[in-house]
Amino acid sequence: MTTAPDIRWLTIPDLVDILGIGVSKVRRLIEDKQLLAVKVDGAWKVPESFVRDNEPLGELRGTLLVLHDSGFTDDEAMHWLLSDEESLGTAPIEALRSGRKAEVRRVAQALGF
């Protein structure tokens, strides 16, 4: 995945430190769609904006499930979450972080393939 230069990426070891859990638990969070990771420069990474207060962003999991149910791959979901979405006036991840979960999910559902 090509990345925007202003995104701070966290590696699995970074997440171990930030979340205070082991590697296997970090991988479980990714498998359970509580976090989304993509390969960046050959390593699995998660945007820093997907973590708040040393925990996965709570609003993220349901949104990821909606995106996957709509036919999005992990790379497509990551791109959508981090890119400006005209109907939201900002990137979906920023809208999620500001409490606009229902609006983000409505937009995500409307994008279904």
CSV table of N, CA and C in Angstrom, one decimal:
chain,number,residue,atom,x,y,z
A,1,MET,N,0.8,-1.2,0.0
A,1,MET,CA,0.0,0.0,0.0
A,1,MET,C,0.9,1.2,0.0
A,2,THR,N,0.6,2.2,-0.9
A,2,THR,CA,1.3,3.5,-0.8
A,2,THR,C,0.6,4.3,0.3
A,3,THR,N,1.4,5.1,0.9
A,3,THR,CA,0.9,5.8,2.1
A,3,THR,C,1.1,7.3,1.9
A,4,ALA,N,0.2,8.1,2.6
A,4,ALA,CA,0.4,9.5,2.7
A,4,ALA,C,1.5,9.8,3.7
A,5,PRO,N,2.3,10.8,3.4
A,5,PRO,CA,3.4,11.1,4.2
A,5,PRO,C,3.0,11.6,5.6
A,6,ASP,N,1.8,12.1,5.8
A,6,ASP,CA,1.4,12.6,7.1
A,6,ASP,C,0.9,11.6,8.1
A,7,ILE,N,0.8,10.3,7.7
A,7,ILE,CA,0.3,9.3,8.5
A,7,ILE,C,1.4,8.7,9.3
A,8,ARG,N,1.2,8.6,10.6
A,8,ARG,CA,2.2,8.0,11.5
A,8,ARG,C,1.8,6.5,11.7
A,9,TRP,N,2.7,5.6,11.3
A,9,TRP,CA,2.4,4.2,11.3
A,9,TRP,C,3.0,3.5,12.5
A,10,LEU,N,2.3,2.6,13.1
A,10,LEU,CA,2.8,1.8,14.2
A,10,LEU,C,3.0,0.4,13.8
A,11,THR,N,4.1,-0.2,14.2
A,11,THR,CA,4.5,-1.5,13.9
A,11,THR,C,3.8,-2.4,15.0
A,12,ILE,N,3.9,-3.7,14.8
A,12,ILE,CA,3.4,-4.6,15.8
A,12,ILE,C,4.1,-4.4,17.1
A,13,PRO,N,5.5,-4.3,17.1
A,13,PRO,CA,6.2,-4.1,18.4
A,13,PRO,C,5.8,-2.7,19.0
A,14,ASP,N,5.5,-1.7,18.2
A,14,ASP,CA,5.0,-0.4,18.7
A,14,ASP,C,3.7,-0.7,19.5
A,15,LEU,N,2.8,-1.4,18.8
A,15,LEU,CA,1.5,-1.7,19.4
A,15,LEU,C,1.6,-2.5,20.7
A,16,VAL,N,2.6,-3.4,20.8
A,16,VAL,CA,2.8,-4.2,22.0
A,16,VAL,C,3.1,-3.2,23.1
A,17,ASP,N,4.0,-2.3,22.9
A,17,ASP,CA,4.4,-1.3,23.9
A,17,ASP,C,3.2,-0.4,24.3
A,18,ILE,N,2.5,0.2,23.3
A,18,ILE,CA,1.5,1.1,23.5
A,18,ILE,C,0.3,0.5,24.2
A,19,LEU,N,-0.1,-0.7,23.8
A,19,LEU,CA,-1.3,-1.4,24.3
A,19,LEU,C,-1.0,-2.2,25.6
A,20,GLY,N,0.3,-2.5,25.8
A,20,GLY,CA,0.7,-3.2,27.0
A,20,GLY,C,0.3,-4.7,27.0
A,21,ILE,N,0.3,-5.2,25.8
A,21,ILE,CA,-0.1,-6.7,25.6
A,21,ILE,C,0.9,-7.4,24.7
A,22,GLY,N,0.8,-8.7,24.6
A,22,GLY,CA,1.8,-9.4,23.9
A,22,GLY,C,1.5,-9.4,22.4
A,23,VAL,N,2.5,-9.9,21.6
A,23,VAL,CA,2.3,-9.9,20.2
A,23,VAL,C,1.1,-10.7,19.7
A,24,SER,N,0.9,-11.9,20.4
A,24,SER,CA,-0.2,-12.7,20.0
A,24,SER,C,-1.6,-12.0,20.2
A,25,LYS,N,-1.7,-11.2,21.3
A,25,LYS,CA,-2.9,-10.5,21.5
A,25,LYS,C,-3.1,-9.3,20.5
A,26,VAL,N,-2.0,-8.7,20.1
A,26,VAL,CA,-2.1,-7.7,19.1
A,26,VAL,C,-2.6,-8.3,17.8
A,27,ARG,N,-2.0,-9.5,17.4
A,27,ARG,CA,-2.5,-10.2,16.2
A,27,ARG,C,-3.9,-10.6,16.3
A,28,ARG,N,-4.4,-10.9,17.5
A,28,ARG,CA,-5.8,-11.3,17.7
A,28,ARG,C,-6.7,-10.1,17.5
A,29,LEU,N,-6.2,-8.9,18.0
A,29,LEU,CA,-7.0,-7.7,17.7
A,29,LEU,C,-7.2,-7.4,16.2
A,30,ILE,N,-6.1,-7.7,15.5
A,30,ILE,CA,-6.2,-7.5,14.0
A,30,ILE,C,-7.1,-8.5,13.4
A,31,GLU,N,-7.0,-9.8,13.8
A,31,GLU,CA,-7.9,-10.8,13.3
A,31,GLU,C,-9.3,-10.6,13.6
A,32,ASP,N,-9.6,-10.0,14.8
A,32,ASP,CA,-11.0,-9.8,15.2
A,32,ASP,C,-11.5,-8.4,14.7
A,33,LYS,N,-10.8,-7.8,13.8
A,33,LYS,CA,-11.1,-6.5,13.2
A,33,LYS,C,-11.3,-5.4,14.2
A,34,GLN,N,-10.6,-5.5,15.4
A,34,GLN,CA,-10.6,-4.4,16.3
A,34,GLN,C,-9.5,-3.3,15.9
A,35,LEU,N,-8.6,-3.8,15.1
A,35,LEU,CA,-7.6,-3.0,14.4
A,35,LEU,C,-7.4,-3.5,13.0
A,36,LEU,N,-7.0,-2.6,12.1
A,36,LEU,CA,-6.7,-2.9,10.7
A,36,LEU,C,-5.2,-2.7,10.4
A,37,ALA,N,-4.6,-3.7,9.9
A,37,ALA,CA,-3.2,-3.6,9.6
A,37,ALA,C,-3.0,-3.8,8.1
A,38,VAL,N,-2.0,-3.2,7.5
A,38,VAL,CA,-1.7,-3.4,6.1
A,38,VAL,C,-0.1,-3.4,6.0
A,39,LYS,N,0.4,-4.0,5.0
A,39,LYS,CA,1.8,-4.1,4.8
A,39,LYS,C,2.3,-2.7,4.2
A,40,VAL,N,3.2,-2.1,5.0
A,40,VAL,CA,3.9,-0.9,4.6
A,40,VAL,C,5.4,-1.1,4.7
A,41,ASP,N,6.0,-0.9,3.6
A,41,ASP,CA,7.5,-1.1,3.5
A,41,ASP,C,7.9,-2.5,4.1
A,42,GLY,N,7.0,-3.5,3.7
A,42,GLY,CA,7.3,-4.9,4.1
A,42,GLY,C,7.0,-5.3,5.5
A,43,ALA,N,6.4,-4.4,6.3
A,43,ALA,CA,6.0,-4.8,7.6
A,43,ALA,C,4.5,-4.5,7.8
A,44,TRP,N,3.9,-5.3,8.7
A,44,TRP,CA,2.5,-5.0,9.0
A,44,TRP,C,2.4,-3.7,9.9
A,45,LYS,N,1.6,-2.8,9.6
A,45,LYS,CA,1.5,-1.5,10.3
A,45,LYS,C,0.0,-1.1,10.5
A,46,VAL,N,-0.2,-0.3,11.5
A,46,VAL,CA,-1.5,0.2,11.9
A,46,VAL,C,-1.3,1.7,12.0
A,47,PRO,N,-2.2,2.5,11.4
A,47,PRO,CA,-2.1,4.0,11.7
A,47,PRO,C,-2.3,4.3,13.1
A,48,GLU,N,-1.5,5.3,13.6
A,48,GLU,CA,-1.6,5.7,15.0
A,48,GLU,C,-3.0,6.2,15.3
A,49,SER,N,-3.7,6.8,14.3
A,49,SER,CA,-5.1,7.3,14.6
A,49,SER,C,-6.1,6.2,14.9
A,50,PHE,N,-5.7,4.9,14.8
A,50,PHE,CA,-6.6,3.8,15.1
A,50,PHE,C,-6.5,3.5,16.6
A,51,VAL,N,-5.7,4.2,17.3
A,51,VAL,CA,-5.5,3.9,18.7
A,51,VAL,C,-5.8,5.2,19.5
A,52,ARG,N,-6.5,5.1,20.6
A,52,ARG,CA,-6.7,6.2,21.5
A,52,ARG,C,-6.7,5.8,22.9
A,53,ASP,N,-6.0,6.5,23.7
A,53,ASP,CA,-5.8,6.2,25.2
A,53,ASP,C,-5.3,4.8,25.4
A,54,ASN,N,-4.3,4.4,24.6
A,54,ASN,CA,-3.6,3.1,24.7
A,54,ASN,C,-4.6,2.0,24.5
A,55,GLU,N,-5.6,2.2,23.7
A,55,GLU,CA,-6.5,1.1,23.3
A,55,GLU,C,-6.9,1.3,21.9
A,56,PRO,N,-7.4,0.2,21.2
A,56,PRO,CA,-7.9,0.3,19.9
A,56,PRO,C,-9.1,1.3,19.9
A,57,LEU,N,-9.3,2.1,18.9
A,57,LEU,CA,-10.4,3.0,18.8
A,57,LEU,C,-11.7,2.2,18.8
A,58,GLY,N,-12.5,2.3,19.8
A,58,GLY,CA,-13.7,1.5,19.9
A,58,GLY,C,-14.7,1.6,18.7
A,59,GLU,N,-14.8,2.7,18.1
A,59,GLU,CA,-15.7,2.9,16.9
A,59,GLU,C,-15.2,2.2,15.6
A,60,LEU,N,-13.9,1.7,15.7
A,60,LEU,CA,-13.3,1.2,14.5
A,60,LEU,C,-13.9,-0.2,14.1
A,61,ARG,N,-14.1,-1.1,15.0
A,61,ARG,CA,-14.4,-2.5,14.7
A,61,ARG,C,-15.7,-2.6,13.9
A,62,GLY,N,-16.8,-1.9,14.4
A,62,GLY,CA,-18.1,-2.0,13.7
A,62,GLY,C,-18.0,-1.4,12.3
A,63,THR,N,-17.2,-0.3,12.1
A,63,THR,CA,-17.0,0.3,10.8
A,63,THR,C,-16.2,-0.7,9.9
A,64,LEU,N,-15.2,-1.3,10.4
A,64,LEU,CA,-14.5,-2.3,9.6
A,64,LEU,C,-15.4,-3.5,9.2
A,65,LEU,N,-16.3,-3.9,10.0
A,65,LEU,CA,-17.2,-5.0,9.7
A,65,LEU,C,-18.1,-4.5,8.6
A,66,VAL,N,-18.6,-3.3,8.7
A,66,VAL,CA,-19.5,-2.8,7.6
A,66,VAL,C,-18.8,-2.7,6.3
A,67,LEU,N,-17.5,-2.2,6.3
A,67,LEU,CA,-16.7,-2.1,5.1
A,67,LEU,C,-16.5,-3.5,4.5
A,68,HIS,N,-16.1,-4.5,5.3
A,68,HIS,CA,-15.9,-5.8,4.8
A,68,HIS,C,-17.2,-6.5,4.3
A,69,ASP,N,-18.3,-6.2,5.0
A,69,ASP,CA,-19.6,-6.7,4.5
A,69,ASP,C,-20.0,-6.1,3.2
A,70,SER,N,-19.5,-4.9,2.9
A,70,SER,CA,-19.7,-4.2,1.7
A,70,SER,C,-18.8,-4.6,0.6
A,71,GLY,N,-17.9,-5.5,0.8
A,71,GLY,CA,-17.0,-6.0,-0.2
A,71,GLY,C,-15.6,-5.4,-0.2
A,72,PHE,N,-15.2,-4.6,0.7
A,72,PHE,CA,-13.9,-3.9,0.8
A,72,PHE,C,-12.9,-4.9,1.2
A,73,THR,N,-11.7,-4.9,0.6
A,73,THR,CA,-10.5,-5.6,1.1
A,73,THR,C,-9.9,-4.8,2.2
A,74,ASP,N,-9.0,-5.4,2.9
A,74,ASP,CA,-8.3,-4.6,3.9
A,74,ASP,C,-7.6,-3.3,3.3
A,75,ASP,N,-6.9,-3.5,2.2
A,75,ASP,CA,-6.3,-2.3,1.6
A,75,ASP,C,-7.3,-1.3,1.2
A,76,GLU,N,-8.4,-1.7,0.6
A,76,GLU,CA,-9.4,-0.7,0.2
A,76,GLU,C,-10.0,0.0,1.4
A,77,ALA,N,-10.3,-0.8,2.5
A,77,ALA,CA,-10.8,-0.2,3.7
A,77,ALA,C,-9.9,0.8,4.3
A,78,MET,N,-8.6,0.4,4.4
A,78,MET,CA,-7.6,1.4,4.9
A,78,MET,C,-7.5,2.6,4.1
A,79,HIS,N,-7.5,2.5,2.8
A,79,HIS,CA,-7.5,3.7,1.9
A,79,HIS,C,-8.7,4.6,2.2
A,80,TRP,N,-9.9,4.0,2.2
A,80,TRP,CA,-11.1,4.8,2.5
A,80,TRP,C,-11.1,5.5,3.8
A,81,LEU,N,-10.7,4.8,4.9
A,81,LEU,CA,-10.6,5.4,6.2
A,81,LEU,C,-9.7,6.5,6.3
A,82,LEU,N,-8.6,6.5,5.6
A,82,LEU,CA,-7.6,7.5,5.7
A,82,LEU,C,-7.7,8.6,4.7
A,83,SER,N,-8.5,8.5,3.7
A,83,SER,CA,-8.6,9.5,2.6
A,83,SER,C,-9.8,10.4,2.9
A,84,ASP,N,-9.7,11.6,2.4
A,84,ASP,CA,-10.9,12.5,2.5
A,84,ASP,C,-12.1,11.9,1.8
A,85,GLU,N,-13.2,12.0,2.5
A,85,GLU,CA,-14.5,11.5,2.0
A,85,GLU,C,-15.4,12.7,1.8
A,86,GLU,N,-15.7,13.1,0.6
A,86,GLU,CA,-16.5,14.3,0.3
A,86,GLU,C,-17.7,14.4,1.1
A,87,SER,N,-18.5,13.3,1.3
A,87,SER,CA,-19.8,13.4,2.0
A,87,SER,C,-19.6,13.7,3.5
A,88,LEU,N,-18.4,13.4,4.0
A,88,LEU,CA,-18.1,13.6,5.4
A,88,LEU,C,-17.4,14.9,5.7
A,89,GLY,N,-16.8,15.4,4.6
A,89,GLY,CA,-16.0,16.6,4.8
A,89,GLY,C,-14.6,16.4,5.4
A,90,THR,N,-14.2,15.2,5.6
A,90,THR,CA,-13.0,14.8,6.2
A,90,THR,C,-12.7,13.4,6.0
A,91,ALA,N,-11.6,12.9,6.4
A,91,ALA,CA,-11.3,11.4,6.4
A,91,ALA,C,-12.2,10.7,7.3
A,92,PRO,N,-12.8,9.5,6.9
A,92,PRO,CA,-13.6,8.8,7.8
A,92,PRO,C,-13.0,8.5,9.2
A,93,ILE,N,-11.7,8.2,9.3
A,93,ILE,CA,-11.1,8.0,10.6
A,93,ILE,C,-11.2,9.2,11.5
A,94,GLU,N,-11.1,10.4,10.9
A,94,GLU,CA,-11.2,11.6,11.7
A,94,GLU,C,-12.6,11.8,12.2
A,95,ALA,N,-13.6,11.5,11.3
A,95,ALA,CA,-15.0,11.6,11.7
A,95,ALA,C,-15.3,10.6,12.8
A,96,LEU,N,-14.8,9.4,12.7
A,96,LEU,CA,-15.0,8.4,13.8
A,96,LEU,C,-14.4,9.0,15.1
A,97,ARG,N,-13.2,9.5,15.0
A,97,ARG,CA,-12.6,10.0,16.3
A,97,ARG,C,-13.3,11.2,16.9
A,98,SER,N,-14.1,11.9,16.1
A,98,SER,CA,-14.9,13.1,16.6
A,98,SER,C,-16.3,12.7,16.9
A,99,GLY,N,-16.6,11.4,17.0
A,99,GLY,CA,-17.9,11.0,17.5
A,99,GLY,C,-19.0,10.8,16.4
A,100,ARG,N,-18.6,10.8,15.2
A,100,ARG,CA,-19.6,10.7,14.1
A,100,ARG,C,-19.8,9.2,13.5
A,101,LYS,N,-19.8,8.3,14.4
A,101,LYS,CA,-19.8,6.8,14.1
A,101,LYS,C,-21.0,6.5,13.2
A,102,ALA,N,-22.2,6.9,13.5
A,102,ALA,CA,-23.4,6.5,12.7
A,102,ALA,C,-23.3,7.0,11.3
A,103,GLU,N,-22.8,8.3,11.2
A,103,GLU,CA,-22.7,8.9,9.9
A,103,GLU,C,-21.7,8.2,9.0
A,104,VAL,N,-20.5,7.9,9.6
A,104,VAL,CA,-19.5,7.2,8.9
A,104,VAL,C,-20.0,5.8,8.4
A,105,ARG,N,-20.7,5.1,9.3
A,105,ARG,CA,-21.2,3.8,8.9
A,105,ARG,C,-22.3,3.8,7.8
A,106,ARG,N,-23.1,4.9,7.9
A,106,ARG,CA,-24.1,5.0,6.8
A,106,ARG,C,-23.4,5.2,5.4
A,107,VAL,N,-22.4,6.1,5.4
A,107,VAL,CA,-21.7,6.3,4.2
A,107,VAL,C,-21.0,5.0,3.7
A,108,ALA,N,-20.4,4.3,4.6
A,108,ALA,CA,-19.7,3.0,4.3
A,108,ALA,C,-20.7,2.0,3.7
A,109,GLN,N,-21.9,1.9,4.3
A,109,GLN,CA,-22.9,1.0,3.7
A,109,GLN,C,-23.3,1.4,2.3
A,110,ALA,N,-23.4,2.7,2.1
A,110,ALA,CA,-23.8,3.2,0.8
A,110,ALA,C,-22.8,2.9,-0.3
A,111,LEU,N,-21.6,2.6,0.1
A,111,LEU,CA,-20.5,2.4,-0.9
A,111,LEU,C,-20.4,0.9,-1.3
A,112,GLY,N,-21.2,0.1,-0.7
A,112,GLY,CA,-21.2,-1.4,-1.0
A,112,GLY,C,-21.1,-1.7,-2.4
A,113,PHE,N,-20.3,-2.8,-2.7
A,113,PHE,CA,-20.2,-3.2,-4.1
A,113,PHE,C,-21.3,-4.1,-4.5
